[in-house]
Amino acid sequence: MKKGNGKDSFNNDTYKILDNYFQIQFQAWKELAEMQMDFNQKCVSACMQQLSIPNYAKDLFTVDSGMTQEYYRNLSENTRQVMEKLFKVECELLECFKNSGDLYKDMPLLMPAVTGQEKPAKQTESISAQA
């Protein structure tokens, strides 16, 4: 990676790592949506089965607890795996910034709020100094 001056220190390695990070996030959201759709379909099927029973008096929206537990178990495991992958990529990304020579010049490109938070504090200090 080139020695840092903000945007110039970004090179293909950084972009590859960022691309990998966003691909992992995209895949995680896709898997989550698929899990949710599958769970919803199972709930609809369970309700339809209950409707087909003559004189069924229970609440239609009661969901099989085993099915719900399985869904949340899978969701928890999926989330854990995704978080581990993202953590590894974040470590790679931080290593790139560390090697760039100037972490703080590069960080605002990814987190503009960091620079936005610093400016009001400086303005407040200068206002209180003038008073």
Coordinates of N, CA and C in Angstrom, one line a residue:
M1 N 0.8 -1.2 0.0 CA 0.0 0.0 0.0 C 0.9 1.2 0.0
K2 N 0.5 2.3 -0.7 CA 1.3 3.5 -0.7 C 1.2 4.2 0.6
K3 N 2.3 4.9 0.9 CA 2.3 5.7 2.2 C 1.2 6.8 2.1
G4 N 0.6 7.0 3.2 CA -0.7 7.7 3.3 C -0.7 9.2 3.0
N5 N -1.6 9.7 2.1 CA -2.2 11.0 2.1 C -3.6 10.8 1.6
G6 N -4.4 10.3 2.6 CA -5.8 10.2 2.3 C -6.1 9.3 1.2
K7 N -6.8 9.8 0.1 CA -7.3 8.9 -1.0 C -6.1 8.3 -1.7
D8 N -5.0 9.0 -1.8 CA -3.9 8.4 -2.6 C -3.3 7.1 -2.0
S9 N -3.5 6.9 -0.7 CA -3.0 5.7 -0.1 C -3.8 4.5 -0.3
F10 N -5.0 4.6 -0.8 CA -5.8 3.5 -1.2 C -5.3 2.9 -2.4
N11 N -5.2 1.5 -2.5 CA -4.8 0.9 -3.7 C -5.7 -0.3 -3.9
N12 N -5.3 -1.2 -4.8 CA -6.2 -2.3 -5.1 C -6.4 -3.3 -3.9
D13 N -5.4 -3.4 -3.0 CA -5.5 -4.3 -1.9 C -6.7 -3.8 -1.0
T14 N -6.7 -2.5 -0.7 CA -7.7 -2.0 0.1 C -9.1 -2.2 -0.5
Y15 N -9.2 -1.9 -1.8 CA -10.5 -2.0 -2.5 C -10.9 -3.5 -2.5
K16 N -10.0 -4.4 -2.7 CA -10.3 -5.8 -2.6 C -10.9 -6.3 -1.3
I17 N -10.2 -5.8 -0.2 CA -10.7 -6.1 1.1 C -12.0 -5.5 1.4
L18 N -12.2 -4.2 1.0 CA -13.6 -3.6 1.1 C -14.6 -4.4 0.3
D19 N -14.3 -4.8 -0.9 CA -15.2 -5.5 -1.7 C -15.6 -6.8 -1.0
N20 N -14.6 -7.5 -0.5 CA -14.8 -8.8 0.3 C -15.8 -8.5 1.4
Y21 N -15.5 -7.4 2.2 CA -16.3 -7.1 3.3 C -17.8 -6.9 2.9
F22 N -18.0 -6.1 1.9 CA -19.4 -5.8 1.4 C -20.0 -7.1 0.8
Q23 N -19.2 -7.9 0.2 CA -19.8 -9.2 -0.4 C -20.3 -10.1 0.8
I24 N -19.5 -10.1 1.9 CA -19.9 -10.9 3.0 C -21.2 -10.4 3.6
Q25 N -21.3 -9.1 3.7 CA -22.5 -8.4 4.2 C -23.7 -8.7 3.3
F26 N -23.5 -8.6 2.0 CA -24.6 -8.9 1.1 C -25.0 -10.3 1.2
Q27 N -24.1 -11.2 1.2 CA -24.4 -12.7 1.4 C -25.2 -12.9 2.7
A28 N -24.8 -12.3 3.7 CA -25.4 -12.5 5.0 C -26.9 -12.0 5.0
W29 N -27.1 -10.8 4.4 CA -28.5 -10.3 4.3 C -29.3 -11.2 3.4
K30 N -28.7 -11.7 2.3 CA -29.4 -12.6 1.4 C -29.8 -13.9 2.2
E31 N -28.9 -14.5 2.9 CA -29.2 -15.7 3.7 C -30.3 -15.4 4.7
L32 N -30.2 -14.3 5.4 CA -31.2 -13.9 6.4 C -32.5 -13.8 5.8
A33 N -32.6 -13.2 4.6 CA -33.9 -13.0 3.9 C -34.5 -14.4 3.5
E34 N -33.6 -15.3 3.1 CA -34.0 -16.6 2.7 C -34.5 -17.4 3.9
M35 N -33.8 -17.3 5.0 CA -34.3 -17.9 6.3 C -35.6 -17.4 6.7
Q36 N -35.8 -16.1 6.6 CA -37.1 -15.5 7.0 C -38.2 -15.9 6.1
M37 N -37.9 -16.0 4.8 CA -39.0 -16.4 3.9 C -39.4 -17.9 4.1
D38 N -38.4 -18.7 4.4 CA -38.6 -20.1 4.7 C -39.4 -20.2 6.0
F39 N -39.1 -19.5 7.0 CA -39.8 -19.5 8.3 C -41.2 -19.0 8.1
N40 N -41.4 -17.9 7.3 CA -42.8 -17.4 7.0 C -43.6 -18.5 6.3
Q41 N -43.0 -19.1 5.3 CA -43.7 -20.2 4.6 C -44.1 -21.3 5.5
K42 N -43.3 -21.7 6.4 CA -43.6 -22.8 7.3 C -44.8 -22.3 8.2
C43 N -44.8 -21.0 8.6 CA -45.9 -20.5 9.5 C -47.2 -20.5 8.7
V44 N -47.1 -20.1 7.4 CA -48.4 -20.1 6.6 C -48.9 -21.5 6.4
S45 N -48.0 -22.5 6.2 CA -48.4 -23.9 6.0 C -49.0 -24.4 7.3
A46 N -48.4 -24.1 8.4 CA -49.0 -24.5 9.7 C -50.4 -23.9 9.9
C47 N -50.6 -22.7 9.6 CA -51.9 -22.0 9.7 C -52.9 -22.7 8.8
M48 N -52.5 -23.0 7.6 CA -53.4 -23.6 6.6 C -53.8 -25.0 7.1
Q49 N -52.9 -25.7 7.7 CA -53.2 -27.1 8.2 C -54.2 -26.9 9.4
Q50 N -54.0 -25.9 10.2 CA -54.9 -25.7 11.3 C -56.3 -25.3 10.8
L51 N -56.4 -24.5 9.7 CA -57.7 -24.1 9.2 C -58.4 -25.3 8.6
S52 N -57.7 -26.3 8.1 CA -58.3 -27.5 7.5 C -59.0 -28.4 8.6
I53 N -58.6 -28.2 9.8 CA -59.2 -29.1 10.9 C -60.6 -28.5 11.2
P54 N -61.6 -29.4 11.2 CA -63.0 -28.9 11.5 C -63.1 -28.4 12.9
N55 N -63.8 -27.3 13.1 CA -64.0 -26.8 14.5 C -62.7 -26.5 15.3
Y56 N -61.7 -26.0 14.6 CA -60.4 -25.7 15.2 C -60.6 -24.4 16.0
A57 N -60.4 -24.5 17.3 CA -60.7 -23.3 18.2 C -59.5 -22.6 18.7
K58 N -58.3 -23.1 18.4 CA -57.1 -22.4 18.9 C -56.7 -21.2 18.1
D59 N -55.9 -20.4 18.6 CA -55.4 -19.2 17.8 C -54.6 -19.7 16.6
L60 N -54.9 -19.1 15.5 CA -54.3 -19.5 14.2 C -52.8 -19.1 14.2
F61 N -52.5 -18.1 15.0 CA -51.1 -17.6 14.9 C -50.2 -18.2 15.9
T62 N -50.6 -19.3 16.5 CA -49.7 -20.0 17.4 C -48.8 -20.8 16.5
V63 N -47.5 -20.7 16.8 CA -46.5 -21.3 15.9 C -45.9 -22.4 16.7
D64 N -45.6 -23.5 16.0 CA -44.9 -24.6 16.6 C -43.6 -24.2 17.3
S65 N -43.5 -24.4 18.6 CA -42.3 -23.9 19.3 C -41.0 -24.5 18.8
G66 N -41.1 -25.8 18.4 CA -39.9 -26.4 17.8 C -39.4 -25.7 16.6
M67 N -40.3 -25.4 15.7 CA -40.0 -24.7 14.5 C -39.4 -23.3 14.8
T68 N -40.0 -22.6 15.8 CA -39.5 -21.3 16.1 C -38.1 -21.4 16.7
Q69 N -37.9 -22.4 17.6 CA -36.5 -22.6 18.2 C -35.5 -22.9 17.2
E70 N -35.9 -23.7 16.2 CA -34.9 -24.1 15.1 C -34.6 -22.8 14.3
Y71 N -35.6 -22.0 14.0 CA -35.3 -20.8 13.3 C -34.3 -19.9 14.0
Y72 N -34.6 -19.6 15.3 CA -33.7 -18.8 16.1 C -32.3 -19.4 16.3
R73 N -32.2 -20.7 16.4 CA -30.9 -21.4 16.6 C -30.1 -21.2 15.3
N74 N -30.8 -21.4 14.1 CA -30.1 -21.2 12.8 C -29.7 -19.7 12.7
L75 N -30.6 -18.8 13.0 CA -30.3 -17.4 12.9 C -29.1 -17.0 13.8
S76 N -29.0 -17.5 15.0 CA -27.9 -17.3 15.9 C -26.6 -17.8 15.3
E77 N -26.6 -19.0 14.8 CA -25.4 -19.6 14.3 C -25.0 -18.9 13.0
N78 N -25.9 -18.5 12.2 CA -25.6 -17.8 10.9 C -25.0 -16.4 11.3
T79 N -25.6 -15.8 12.3 CA -25.1 -14.5 12.7 C -23.7 -14.6 13.3
R80 N -23.4 -15.6 14.1 CA -22.1 -15.8 14.6 C -21.0 -16.0 13.5
Q81 N -21.4 -16.9 12.5 CA -20.4 -17.1 11.5 C -20.1 -15.9 10.6
V82 N -21.2 -15.1 10.4 CA -21.0 -13.9 9.6 C -20.1 -12.9 10.4
M83 N -20.4 -12.7 11.7 CA -19.6 -11.8 12.5 C -18.2 -12.2 12.5
E84 N -17.9 -13.5 12.6 CA -16.5 -14.0 12.6 C -15.8 -13.6 11.2
K85 N -16.5 -13.8 10.1 CA -16.0 -13.5 8.8 C -15.7 -12.0 8.7
L86 N -16.7 -11.2 9.1 CA -16.5 -9.7 9.1 C -15.4 -9.2 10.0
F87 N -15.3 -9.8 11.1 CA -14.2 -9.4 12.0 C -12.8 -9.7 11.4
K88 N -12.6 -10.8 10.7 CA -11.4 -11.1 10.0 C -11.1 -10.1 8.9
V89 N -12.1 -9.8 8.2 CA -11.9 -8.8 7.1 C -11.6 -7.4 7.7
E90 N -12.3 -7.0 8.8 CA -12.0 -5.8 9.4 C -10.6 -5.7 9.9
C91 N -10.1 -6.8 10.4 CA -8.7 -6.9 10.8 C -7.7 -6.6 9.7
E92 N -8.0 -7.3 8.5 CA -7.2 -7.1 7.3 C -7.3 -5.6 6.9
L93 N -8.5 -5.0 6.9 CA -8.6 -3.6 6.5 C -7.8 -2.7 7.5
L94 N -7.9 -2.9 8.8 CA -7.2 -2.1 9.7 C -5.7 -2.3 9.5
E95 N -5.2 -3.5 9.1 CA -3.8 -3.7 8.8 C -3.4 -2.9 7.6
C96 N -4.2 -2.8 6.6 CA -3.9 -2.0 5.4 C -3.8 -0.5 5.8
F97 N -4.7 0.0 6.7 CA -4.7 1.3 7.1 C -3.4 1.6 7.9
K98 N -3.1 0.6 8.8 CA -1.9 0.7 9.6 C -0.6 0.8 8.7
N99 N -0.6 0.0 7.7 CA 0.6 0.0 6.8 C 0.6 1.2 5.8
S100 N -0.5 1.9 5.7 CA -0.6 3.0 4.8 C 0.2 4.2 5.4
G101 N 0.5 4.2 6.7 CA 1.3 5.2 7.3 C 0.5 6.3 8.0
D102 N -0.8 6.4 7.6 CA -1.6 7.4 8.3 C -3.1 7.0 8.4
L103 N -3.3 6.3 9.5 CA -4.7 5.7 9.7 C -5.8 6.8 9.7
Y104 N -5.5 7.9 10.3 CA -6.6 8.9 10.5 C -6.9 9.7 9.2
K105 N -6.0 9.7 8.3 CA -6.3 10.4 7.0 C -7.2 9.5 6.2
D106 N -7.0 8.2 6.3 CA -7.8 7.3 5.5 C -9.2 7.0 6.1
M107 N -9.3 7.0 7.4 CA -10.5 6.6 8.1 C -11.7 7.4 7.7
P108 N -11.6 8.8 7.6 CA -12.8 9.6 7.2 C -13.4 9.2 5.9
L109 N -12.6 8.5 5.0 CA -13.2 8.1 3.7 C -14.3 7.0 4.0
L110 N -14.1 6.2 5.0 CA -15.0 5.2 5.3 C -16.0 5.6 6.4
M111 N -15.6 6.5 7.2 CA -16.5 7.0 8.3 C -16.5 8.5 8.4
P112 N -17.3 9.1 7.5 CA -17.3 10.6 7.5 C -17.8 11.2 8.8
A113 N -18.5 10.4 9.6 CA -19.0 11.0 10.8 C -17.9 11.3 11.8
V114 N -16.8 10.6 11.7 CA -15.7 10.8 12.6 C -15.2 12.2 12.4
T115 N -15.0 12.7 11.2 CA -14.5 14.0 11.0 C -15.6 15.0 11.3
G116 N -16.9 14.7 11.1 CA -18.0 15.5 11.4 C -18.1 15.8 12.9
Q117 N -17.7 14.8 13.7 CA -17.8 14.9 15.2 C -16.7 15.7 15.7
E118 N -15.5 15.7 15.0 CA -14.4 16.5 15.5 C -14.6 18.0 15.3
K119 N -15.2 18.4 14.2 CA -15.3 19.8 13.9 C -16.1 20.6 14.9
P120 N -17.3 20.1 15.3 CA -18.1 20.9 16.3 C -17.4 21.1 17.6
A121 N -16.6 20.1 18.0 CA -15.9 20.2 19.3 C -14.9 21.3 19.2
K122 N -14.2 21.4 18.1 CA -13.2 22.5 17.9 C -13.9 23.8 17.8
Q123 N -15.1 23.9 17.2 CA -15.8 25.2 17.1 C -16.3 25.6 18.5
T124 N -16.7 24.6 19.3 CA -17.2 24.9 20.7 C -16.0 25.5 21.5
E125 N -14.9 24.9 21.3 CA -13.7 25.3 22.1 C -13.4 26.8 21.7
S126 N -13.4 27.1 20.4 CA -13.0 28.4 20.0 C -14.1 29.4 20.4
I127 N -15.3 29.1 20.4 CA -16.4 30.0 20.9 C -16.2 30.3 22.3
S128 N -15.9 29.2 23.2 CA -15.8 29.5 24.6 C -14.5 30.3 24.9
A129 N -13.5 30.1 24.0 CA -12.3 30.9 24.2 C -12.5 32.4 23.9
Q130 N -13.4 32.7 22.9 CA -13.7 34.0 22.5 C -14.5 34.7 23.6
A131 N -15.3 34.0 24.3 CA -16.2 34.6 25.3 C -15.4 34.9 26.5

